[in-house]
CSV table of C-alpha atoms in Angstrom, one decimal:
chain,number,residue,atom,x,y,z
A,500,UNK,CA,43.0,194.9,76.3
A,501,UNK,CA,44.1,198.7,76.3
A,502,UNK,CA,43.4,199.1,72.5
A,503,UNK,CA,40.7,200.8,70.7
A,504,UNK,CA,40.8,200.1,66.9
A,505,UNK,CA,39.8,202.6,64.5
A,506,UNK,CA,38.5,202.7,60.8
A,507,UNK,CA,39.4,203.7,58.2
A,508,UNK,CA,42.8,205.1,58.2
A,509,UNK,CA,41.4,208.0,55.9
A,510,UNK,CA,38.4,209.1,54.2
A,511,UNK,CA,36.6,211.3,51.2
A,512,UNK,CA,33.1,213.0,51.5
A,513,UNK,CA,31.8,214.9,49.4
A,514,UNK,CA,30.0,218.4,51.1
A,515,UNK,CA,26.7,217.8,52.6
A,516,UNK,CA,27.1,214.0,52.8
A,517,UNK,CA,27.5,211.8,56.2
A,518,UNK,CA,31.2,210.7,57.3
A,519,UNK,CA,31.0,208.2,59.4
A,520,UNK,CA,33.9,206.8,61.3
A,521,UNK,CA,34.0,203.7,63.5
A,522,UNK,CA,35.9,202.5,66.7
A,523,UNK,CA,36.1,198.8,68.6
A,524,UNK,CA,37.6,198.3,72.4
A,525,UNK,CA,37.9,194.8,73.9
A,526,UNK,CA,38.2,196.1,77.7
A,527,UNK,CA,34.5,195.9,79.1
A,528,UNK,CA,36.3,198.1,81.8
A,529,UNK,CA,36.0,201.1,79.8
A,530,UNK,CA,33.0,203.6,80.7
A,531,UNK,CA,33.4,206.7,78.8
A,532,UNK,CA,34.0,207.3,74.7
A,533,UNK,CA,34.7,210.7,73.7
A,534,UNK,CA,35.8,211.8,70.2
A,535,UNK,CA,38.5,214.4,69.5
A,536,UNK,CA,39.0,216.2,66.4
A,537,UNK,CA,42.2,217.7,66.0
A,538,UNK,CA,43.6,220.4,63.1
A,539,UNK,CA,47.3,220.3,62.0
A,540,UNK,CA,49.3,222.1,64.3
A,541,UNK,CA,46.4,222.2,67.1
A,542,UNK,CA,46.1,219.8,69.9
A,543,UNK,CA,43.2,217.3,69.9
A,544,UNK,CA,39.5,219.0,71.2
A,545,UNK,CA,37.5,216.9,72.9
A,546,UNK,CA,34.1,217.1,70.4
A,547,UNK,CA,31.6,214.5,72.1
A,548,UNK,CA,31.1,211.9,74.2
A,549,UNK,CA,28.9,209.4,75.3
A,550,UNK,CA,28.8,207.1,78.1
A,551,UNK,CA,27.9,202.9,77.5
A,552,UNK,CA,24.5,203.6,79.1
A,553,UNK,CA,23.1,205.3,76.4
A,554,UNK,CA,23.3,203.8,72.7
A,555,UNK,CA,23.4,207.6,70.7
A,556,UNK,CA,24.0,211.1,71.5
A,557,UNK,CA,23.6,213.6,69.4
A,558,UNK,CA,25.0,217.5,69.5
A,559,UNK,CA,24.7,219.3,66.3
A,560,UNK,CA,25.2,217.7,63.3
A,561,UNK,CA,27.6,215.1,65.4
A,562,UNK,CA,26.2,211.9,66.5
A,563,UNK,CA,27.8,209.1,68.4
A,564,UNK,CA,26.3,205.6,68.2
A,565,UNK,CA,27.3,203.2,70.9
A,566,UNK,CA,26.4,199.1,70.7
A,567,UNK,CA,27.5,197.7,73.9
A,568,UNK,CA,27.4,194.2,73.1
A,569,UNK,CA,29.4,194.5,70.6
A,570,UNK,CA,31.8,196.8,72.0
A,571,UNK,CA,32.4,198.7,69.1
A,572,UNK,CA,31.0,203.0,68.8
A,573,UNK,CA,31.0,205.2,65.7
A,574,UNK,CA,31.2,209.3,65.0
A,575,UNK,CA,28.2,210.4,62.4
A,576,UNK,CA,29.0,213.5,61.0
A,577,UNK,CA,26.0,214.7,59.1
A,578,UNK,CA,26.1,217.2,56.1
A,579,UNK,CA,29.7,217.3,56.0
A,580,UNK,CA,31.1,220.9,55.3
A,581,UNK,CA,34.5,221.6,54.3
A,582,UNK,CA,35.3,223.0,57.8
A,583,UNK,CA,35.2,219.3,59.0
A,584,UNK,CA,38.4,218.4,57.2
A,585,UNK,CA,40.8,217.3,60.3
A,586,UNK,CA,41.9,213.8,61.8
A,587,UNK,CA,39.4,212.5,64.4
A,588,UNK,CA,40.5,210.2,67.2
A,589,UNK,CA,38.4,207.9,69.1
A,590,UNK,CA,39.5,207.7,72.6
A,591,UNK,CA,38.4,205.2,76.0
A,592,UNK,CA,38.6,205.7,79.3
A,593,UNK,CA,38.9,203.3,82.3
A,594,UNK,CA,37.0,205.5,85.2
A,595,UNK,CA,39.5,203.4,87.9
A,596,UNK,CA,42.4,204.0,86.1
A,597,UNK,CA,41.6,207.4,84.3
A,598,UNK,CA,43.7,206.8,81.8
A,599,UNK,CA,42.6,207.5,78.2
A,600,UNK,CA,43.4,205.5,75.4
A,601,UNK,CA,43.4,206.2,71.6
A,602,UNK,CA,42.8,204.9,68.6
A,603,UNK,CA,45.2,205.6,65.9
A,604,UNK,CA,43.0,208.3,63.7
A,605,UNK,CA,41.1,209.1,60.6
A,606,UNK,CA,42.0,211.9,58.1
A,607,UNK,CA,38.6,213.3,56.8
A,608,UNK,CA,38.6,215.2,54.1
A,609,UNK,CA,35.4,217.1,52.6
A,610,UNK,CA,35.5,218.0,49.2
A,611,UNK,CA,33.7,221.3,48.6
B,556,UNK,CA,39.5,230.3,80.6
B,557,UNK,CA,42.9,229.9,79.9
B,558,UNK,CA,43.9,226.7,77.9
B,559,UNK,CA,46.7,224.3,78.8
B,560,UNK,CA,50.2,226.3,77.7
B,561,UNK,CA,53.2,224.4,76.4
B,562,UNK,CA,56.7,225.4,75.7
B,563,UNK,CA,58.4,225.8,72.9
B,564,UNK,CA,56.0,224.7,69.9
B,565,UNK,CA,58.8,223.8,68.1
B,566,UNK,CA,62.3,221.8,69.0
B,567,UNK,CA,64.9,220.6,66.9
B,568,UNK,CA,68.2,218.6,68.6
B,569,UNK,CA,71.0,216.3,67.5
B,570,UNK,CA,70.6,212.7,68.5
B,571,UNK,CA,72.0,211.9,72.2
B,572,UNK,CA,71.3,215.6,73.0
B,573,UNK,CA,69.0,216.8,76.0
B,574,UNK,CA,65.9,218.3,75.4
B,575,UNK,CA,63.0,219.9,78.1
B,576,UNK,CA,59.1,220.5,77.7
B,577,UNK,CA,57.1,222.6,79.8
B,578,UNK,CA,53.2,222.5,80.6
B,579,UNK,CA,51.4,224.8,82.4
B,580,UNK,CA,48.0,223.3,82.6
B,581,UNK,CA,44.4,225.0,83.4
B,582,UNK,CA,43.8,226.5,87.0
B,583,UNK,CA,42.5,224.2,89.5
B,584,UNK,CA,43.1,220.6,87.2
B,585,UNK,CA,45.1,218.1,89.3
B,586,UNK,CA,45.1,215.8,86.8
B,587,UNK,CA,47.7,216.2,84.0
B,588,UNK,CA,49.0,214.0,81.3
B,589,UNK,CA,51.8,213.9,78.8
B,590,UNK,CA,50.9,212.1,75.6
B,591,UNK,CA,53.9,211.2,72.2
B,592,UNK,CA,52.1,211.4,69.5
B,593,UNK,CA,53.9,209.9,66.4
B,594,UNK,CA,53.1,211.3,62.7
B,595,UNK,CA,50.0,209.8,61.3
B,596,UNK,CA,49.4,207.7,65.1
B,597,UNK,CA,47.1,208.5,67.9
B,598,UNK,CA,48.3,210.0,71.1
B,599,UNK,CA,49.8,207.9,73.3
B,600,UNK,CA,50.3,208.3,77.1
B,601,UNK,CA,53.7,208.7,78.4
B,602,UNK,CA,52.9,209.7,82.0
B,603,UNK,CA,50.1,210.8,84.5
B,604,UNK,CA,50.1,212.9,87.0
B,605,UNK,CA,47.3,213.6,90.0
B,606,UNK,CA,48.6,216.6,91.6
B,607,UNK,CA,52.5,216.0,92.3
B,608,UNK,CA,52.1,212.1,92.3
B,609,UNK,CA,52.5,209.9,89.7
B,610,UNK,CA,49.2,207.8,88.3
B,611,UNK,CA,51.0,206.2,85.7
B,612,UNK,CA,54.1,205.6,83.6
B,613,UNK,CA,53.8,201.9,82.4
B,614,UNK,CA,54.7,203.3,79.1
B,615,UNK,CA,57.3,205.9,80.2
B,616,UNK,CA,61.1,204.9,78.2
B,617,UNK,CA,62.2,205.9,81.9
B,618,UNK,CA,65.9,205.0,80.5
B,619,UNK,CA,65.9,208.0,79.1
B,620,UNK,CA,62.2,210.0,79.9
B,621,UNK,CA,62.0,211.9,83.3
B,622,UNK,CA,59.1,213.9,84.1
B,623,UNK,CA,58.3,216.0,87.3
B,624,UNK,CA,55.1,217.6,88.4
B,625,UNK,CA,56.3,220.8,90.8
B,626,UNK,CA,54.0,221.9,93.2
B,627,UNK,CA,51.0,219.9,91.7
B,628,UNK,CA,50.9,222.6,89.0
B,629,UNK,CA,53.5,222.9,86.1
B,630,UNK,CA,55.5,220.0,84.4
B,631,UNK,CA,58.5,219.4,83.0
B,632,UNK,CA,59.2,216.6,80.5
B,633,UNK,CA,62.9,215.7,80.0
B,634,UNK,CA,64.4,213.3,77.2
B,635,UNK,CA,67.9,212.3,77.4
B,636,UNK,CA,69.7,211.3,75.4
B,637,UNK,CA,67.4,212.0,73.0
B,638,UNK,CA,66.6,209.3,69.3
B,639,UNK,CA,66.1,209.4,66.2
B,640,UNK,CA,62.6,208.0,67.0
B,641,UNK,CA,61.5,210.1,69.7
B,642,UNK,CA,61.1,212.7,66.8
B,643,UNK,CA,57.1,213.4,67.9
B,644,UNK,CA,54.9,216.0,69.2
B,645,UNK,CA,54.4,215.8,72.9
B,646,UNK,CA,51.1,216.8,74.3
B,647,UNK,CA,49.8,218.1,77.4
B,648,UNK,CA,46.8,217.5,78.7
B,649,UNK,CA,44.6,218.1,82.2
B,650,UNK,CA,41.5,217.6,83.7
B,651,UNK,CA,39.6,217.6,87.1
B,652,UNK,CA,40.4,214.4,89.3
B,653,UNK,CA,37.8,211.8,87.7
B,654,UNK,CA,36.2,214.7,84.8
B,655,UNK,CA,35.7,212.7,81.5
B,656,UNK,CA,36.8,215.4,79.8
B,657,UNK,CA,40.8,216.0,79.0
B,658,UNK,CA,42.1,219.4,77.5
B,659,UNK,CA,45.1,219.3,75.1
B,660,UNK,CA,47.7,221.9,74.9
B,661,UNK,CA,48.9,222.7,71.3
B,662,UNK,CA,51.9,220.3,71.8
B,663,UNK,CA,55.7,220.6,71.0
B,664,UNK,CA,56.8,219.0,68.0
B,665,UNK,CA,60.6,217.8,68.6
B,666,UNK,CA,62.9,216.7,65.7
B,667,UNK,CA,65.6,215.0,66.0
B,668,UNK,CA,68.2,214.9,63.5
């Protein structure tokens, strides 16, 4: 109940083209998503979030799109530049508990 | 603003040795976390602190895993005897009591051999 699932493992984009990364959770107890995107030898940075009472948010060219029902949330990066290359973790949070939970990561790689 | 310090960045140790992380996290966050955080695996959390007093550490090896919040400020994370597969990086985290948003330290990446 404590999992979020994330696909895929890794992925290839070619510059200016959308990545798009998805996440699942199966506790409806959850109430905040954020994304972290983290660079080797750096800590994860939170990037964006979005709560389950909106269904998108948008900053920049990052997009998060949220389907409540079916409990699942994905990261849009649009016009991928090469600068995006890192590993991006989806991430749930339980407000009572305040514990966040991870999925397990994507590589993303843009090819220039 | 001064981001969340850890100490050292880099540790390497013989198996059923001792080994000590330190965290220093941001001014004024009572909340602070330490996450393991396997090669090619998400973070996962190890302990939680709000101010001096554990939150939780349901997935805290406390065989061997101690971990002390002095003050309600800095925190030490202690392995010992250390494994083979606690080889990781082990990051700090805090926030403000219920803020969404946690802020990672750079994180120590232990070996052991």
């Amino acid at each position: 109940q404590q999992q979020v699932k994330q696909s895929p493992q890794s992925l290839i984009v070619q510059k200016g083209g959308i990545s798009i990364i998805n996440c699942a959770y199966e506790n409806t107890a959850f109430d905040y998503f954020p994304w972290y995107q983290q660079f080797p030898g750096k800590g994860p940075a939170l990037l964006i979030a979005i709560r389950p009472d909106v269904s998108e948010k948008k900053e920049g060219r990052f997009t998060i799109s949220f389907n409540k029902s079916a409990k699942q949330f994905s990261l849009h990066i649009m016009d991928s530049q090469p600068g995006d290359s890192a590993t991006y973790f989806c991430a749930a949070r339980n407000s009572g508990a305040q514990k966040l939970v991870f999925g397990q990561g994507t590589r993303l790689t843009i090819n220039p | 603003e001064a981001g969340v310090a850890q100490s050292p960045r880099y540790k390497i140790i013989e198996k059923r040795q001792s080994v000590a992380f330190w965290c220093n996290p941001i001014s004024g966050h009572a909340t602070l976390y330490w996450y393991q955080q396997i090669l090619g695996q998400g973070p996962k959390l190890l302990i939680q602190f709000q101010n001096n007093g554990v939150v939780d550490d349901s997935q805290l090896p406390k065989d061997r895993f101690s971990a002390e919040r002095l003050k309600g400020v800095d925190s030490t994370l202690k392995i010992q005897p250390a494994k083979l597969e606690d080889s990781a990086v082990y990051l700090c985290a805090s926030s403000f009591p219920a803020s969404l948003g946690a802020f990672f330290g750079q994180g120590t990446r232990l070996t052991v051999v």
